[in-house]
């Protein structure tokens, strides 16, 4: 299996995804408070996925 040429690019994508999730939560809060609170598990999942991605990047 060939190594990725730019593994840091996935981490940049993760940072963009995290920013978009936070922005989405802010937009949802304008509709309903619970809609914003229900984004917390998704934000935690994205943070965990980013942590794993960073670990793989560092080990390679």
Short mmCIF file of N, CA, C and O in Angstrom, two decimals:
data_model
loop_
_atom_site.label_atom_id
_atom_site.label_comp_id
_atom_site.label_asym_id
_atom_site.label_seq_id
_atom_site.Cartn_x
_atom_site.Cartn_y
_atom_site.Cartn_z
N UNK A 1 0.84 -1.18 0.00
CA UNK A 1 0.00 0.00 0.00
C UNK A 1 0.88 1.24 0.00
O UNK A 1 1.85 1.33 0.75
N UNK A 2 0.53 2.17 -0.81
CA UNK A 2 1.32 3.39 -0.95
C UNK A 2 0.98 4.39 0.15
O UNK A 2 -0.16 4.52 0.56
N UNK A 3 2.01 5.07 0.65
CA UNK A 3 1.78 6.10 1.67
C UNK A 3 1.07 7.30 1.05
O UNK A 3 1.24 7.59 -0.13
N UNK A 4 0.31 7.99 1.89
CA UNK A 4 -0.35 9.21 1.42
C UNK A 4 0.70 10.28 1.14
O UNK A 4 1.69 10.41 1.87
N UNK A 5 0.49 11.04 0.11
CA UNK A 5 1.46 12.07 -0.27
C UNK A 5 1.37 13.30 0.62
O UNK A 5 2.36 13.93 0.91
N UNK A 6 0.15 13.64 1.05
CA UNK A 6 -0.05 14.83 1.88
C UNK A 6 -0.97 14.50 3.05
O UNK A 6 -2.15 14.90 3.08
N UNK A 7 -0.47 13.80 4.06
CA UNK A 7 -1.34 13.40 5.18
C UNK A 7 -1.83 14.58 6.01
O UNK A 7 -2.89 14.50 6.64
N UNK A 8 -1.12 15.70 5.98
CA UNK A 8 -1.55 16.86 6.73
C UNK A 8 -2.82 17.47 6.16
O UNK A 8 -3.56 18.15 6.86
N UNK A 9 -3.11 17.16 4.90
CA UNK A 9 -4.28 17.72 4.25
C UNK A 9 -5.58 17.21 4.90
O UNK A 9 -6.55 17.96 5.01
N UNK A 10 -5.59 15.98 5.36
CA UNK A 10 -6.77 15.47 6.04
C UNK A 10 -6.98 16.19 7.37
O UNK A 10 -8.11 16.41 7.78
N UNK A 11 -5.89 16.55 8.03
CA UNK A 11 -6.03 17.29 9.29
C UNK A 11 -6.58 18.69 9.04
O UNK A 11 -7.38 19.20 9.81
N UNK A 12 -6.18 19.31 7.95
CA UNK A 12 -6.73 20.62 7.57
C UNK A 12 -8.23 20.48 7.30
O UNK A 12 -9.02 21.33 7.71
N UNK A 13 -8.62 19.40 6.64
CA UNK A 13 -10.04 19.14 6.41
C UNK A 13 -10.80 18.96 7.70
O UNK A 13 -11.95 19.41 7.84
N UNK A 14 -10.18 18.30 8.68
CA UNK A 14 -10.81 18.13 9.98
C UNK A 14 -11.04 19.48 10.66
O UNK A 14 -12.10 19.72 11.23
N UNK A 15 -10.08 20.37 10.57
CA UNK A 15 -10.24 21.69 11.20
C UNK A 15 -11.40 22.44 10.53
O UNK A 15 -12.20 23.09 11.21
N UNK A 16 -11.50 22.33 9.21
CA UNK A 16 -12.60 22.97 8.50
C UNK A 16 -13.94 22.36 8.91
O UNK A 16 -14.92 23.08 9.13
N UNK A 17 -13.99 21.04 9.04
CA UNK A 17 -15.21 20.37 9.46
C UNK A 17 -15.63 20.82 10.85
O UNK A 17 -16.80 21.08 11.11
N UNK A 18 -14.67 20.91 11.75
CA UNK A 18 -14.98 21.36 13.12
C UNK A 18 -15.54 22.77 13.13
O UNK A 18 -16.50 23.06 13.83
N UNK A 19 -14.95 23.65 12.33
CA UNK A 19 -15.45 25.02 12.24
C UNK A 19 -16.87 25.04 11.68
O UNK A 19 -17.73 25.80 12.18
N UNK A 20 -17.14 24.20 10.69
CA UNK A 20 -18.48 24.16 10.12
C UNK A 20 -19.51 23.60 11.09
O UNK A 20 -20.65 24.07 11.13
N UNK A 21 -19.12 22.63 11.91
CA UNK A 21 -20.04 22.09 12.91
C UNK A 21 -20.36 23.16 13.96
O UNK A 21 -21.52 23.31 14.36
N UNK A 22 -19.37 23.92 14.38
CA UNK A 22 -19.62 24.99 15.33
C UNK A 22 -20.53 26.06 14.73
O UNK A 22 -21.43 26.58 15.39
N UNK A 23 -20.31 26.38 13.47
CA UNK A 23 -21.15 27.36 12.79
C UNK A 23 -22.59 26.84 12.66
O UNK A 23 -23.55 27.57 12.88
N UNK A 24 -22.72 25.55 12.33
CA UNK A 24 -24.03 24.93 12.23
C UNK A 24 -24.76 24.97 13.56
O UNK A 24 -25.96 25.29 13.63
N UNK A 25 -24.05 24.69 14.65
CA UNK A 25 -24.66 24.75 15.97
C UNK A 25 -25.14 26.16 16.29
O UNK A 25 -26.21 26.34 16.88
N UNK A 26 -24.37 27.15 15.89
CA UNK A 26 -24.78 28.55 16.10
C UNK A 26 -26.04 28.87 15.31
O UNK A 26 -26.96 29.52 15.81
N UNK A 27 -26.11 28.42 14.07
CA UNK A 27 -27.30 28.64 13.26
C UNK A 27 -28.51 27.91 13.84
O UNK A 27 -29.62 28.43 13.83
N UNK A 28 -28.29 26.70 14.33
CA UNK A 28 -29.38 25.93 14.93
C UNK A 28 -29.90 26.60 16.19
O UNK A 28 -31.08 26.49 16.50
N UNK A 29 -29.03 27.29 16.91
CA UNK A 29 -29.47 27.94 18.15
C UNK A 29 -30.46 29.07 17.87
O UNK A 29 -31.25 29.44 18.74
N UNK A 30 -30.44 29.60 16.66
CA UNK A 30 -31.41 30.62 16.30
C UNK A 30 -32.80 30.03 16.12
O UNK A 30 -33.80 30.74 16.23
N UNK A 31 -32.86 28.72 15.85
CA UNK A 31 -34.14 28.04 15.68
C UNK A 31 -34.65 27.53 17.02
O UNK A 31 -35.79 27.79 17.41
N UNK A 32 -33.78 26.81 17.74
CA UNK A 32 -34.19 26.19 19.00
C UNK A 32 -32.95 25.87 19.83
O UNK A 32 -31.92 25.45 19.30
N UNK A 33 -33.06 26.07 21.13
CA UNK A 33 -31.94 25.79 22.04
C UNK A 33 -31.57 24.31 22.01
O UNK A 33 -30.40 23.95 22.02
N UNK A 34 -32.58 23.44 21.98
CA UNK A 34 -32.32 22.00 21.97
C UNK A 34 -31.62 21.56 20.69
O UNK A 34 -30.83 20.62 20.69
N UNK A 35 -31.92 22.24 19.60
CA UNK A 35 -31.25 21.90 18.34
C UNK A 35 -29.75 22.13 18.46
O UNK A 35 -28.95 21.36 17.95
N UNK A 36 -29.37 23.19 19.16
CA UNK A 36 -27.94 23.45 19.37
C UNK A 36 -27.33 22.41 20.30
O UNK A 36 -26.24 21.90 20.04
N UNK A 37 -28.03 22.09 21.37
CA UNK A 37 -27.49 21.12 22.33
C UNK A 37 -27.34 19.73 21.72
O UNK A 37 -26.44 18.98 22.11
N UNK A 38 -28.20 19.41 20.78
CA UNK A 38 -28.10 18.10 20.15
C UNK A 38 -26.92 17.99 19.20
O UNK A 38 -26.60 16.90 18.71
N UNK A 39 -26.24 19.07 18.95
CA UNK A 39 -25.04 19.04 18.11
C UNK A 39 -23.79 18.67 18.93
O UNK A 39 -22.75 18.38 18.35
N UNK A 40 -23.90 18.66 20.24
CA UNK A 40 -22.75 18.35 21.09
C UNK A 40 -22.20 16.94 20.82
O UNK A 40 -20.99 16.79 20.67
N UNK A 41 -23.06 15.90 20.74
CA UNK A 41 -22.48 14.57 20.44
C UNK A 41 -21.75 14.54 19.10
O UNK A 41 -20.72 13.88 18.97
N UNK A 42 -22.28 15.23 18.11
CA UNK A 42 -21.62 15.26 16.81
C UNK A 42 -20.27 15.98 16.92
O UNK A 42 -19.28 15.52 16.35
N UNK A 43 -20.23 17.06 17.65
CA UNK A 43 -18.97 17.78 17.84
C UNK A 43 -17.96 16.92 18.58
O UNK A 43 -16.78 16.90 18.24
N UNK A 44 -18.41 16.16 19.56
CA UNK A 44 -17.51 15.25 20.27
C UNK A 44 -16.99 14.15 19.34
O UNK A 44 -15.81 13.78 19.41
N UNK A 45 -17.86 13.64 18.48
CA UNK A 45 -17.43 12.62 17.53
C UNK A 45 -16.40 13.17 16.56
O UNK A 45 -15.39 12.52 16.25
N UNK A 46 -16.62 14.37 16.07
CA UNK A 46 -15.67 15.00 15.15
C UNK A 46 -14.34 15.23 15.86
O UNK A 46 -13.27 15.02 15.27
N UNK A 47 -14.38 15.63 17.12
CA UNK A 47 -13.14 15.84 17.87
C UNK A 47 -12.39 14.52 18.05
O UNK A 47 -11.16 14.49 17.90
N UNK A 48 -13.11 13.45 18.34
CA UNK A 48 -12.47 12.15 18.50
C UNK A 48 -11.86 11.67 17.18
O UNK A 48 -10.74 11.15 17.16
N UNK A 49 -12.60 11.85 16.09
CA UNK A 49 -12.08 11.46 14.78
C UNK A 49 -10.83 12.27 14.44
O UNK A 49 -9.88 11.74 13.86
N UNK A 50 -10.82 13.54 14.80
CA UNK A 50 -9.64 14.37 14.56
C UNK A 50 -8.45 13.91 15.38
O UNK A 50 -7.31 13.91 14.92
N UNK A 51 -8.73 13.51 16.62
CA UNK A 51 -7.67 12.98 17.48
C UNK A 51 -7.06 11.71 16.88
O UNK A 51 -5.83 11.57 16.83
N UNK A 52 -7.90 10.81 16.40
CA UNK A 52 -7.40 9.60 15.75
C UNK A 52 -6.61 9.93 14.48
O UNK A 52 -5.56 9.34 14.23
N UNK A 53 -7.12 10.85 13.71
CA UNK A 53 -6.46 11.25 12.47
C UNK A 53 -5.08 11.84 12.77
O UNK A 53 -4.10 11.53 12.10
N UNK A 54 -5.01 12.68 13.77
CA UNK A 54 -3.73 13.27 14.15
C UNK A 54 -2.75 12.19 14.60
O UNK A 54 -1.57 12.23 14.26
N UNK A 55 -3.24 11.21 15.36
CA UNK A 55 -2.38 10.12 15.82
C UNK A 55 -1.82 9.30 14.66
O UNK A 55 -0.63 8.97 14.65
N UNK A 56 -2.65 9.01 13.68
CA UNK A 56 -2.19 8.25 12.51
C UNK A 56 -1.17 9.08 11.74
O UNK A 56 -0.14 8.57 11.27
N UNK A 57 -1.43 10.36 11.60
CA UNK A 57 -0.51 11.25 10.89
C UNK A 57 0.85 11.26 11.58
O UNK A 57 1.89 11.16 10.95
N UNK A 58 0.86 11.36 12.90
CA UNK A 58 2.10 11.41 13.66
C UNK A 58 2.87 10.09 13.59
O UNK A 58 4.09 10.07 13.54
N UNK A 59 2.14 8.98 13.59
CA UNK A 59 2.81 7.68 13.55
C UNK A 59 3.38 7.34 12.18
O UNK A 59 4.32 6.55 12.07
N UNK A 60 2.81 7.93 11.15
CA UNK A 60 3.35 7.69 9.80
C UNK A 60 4.44 8.69 9.58
O UNK A 60 5.28 8.74 8.90
#
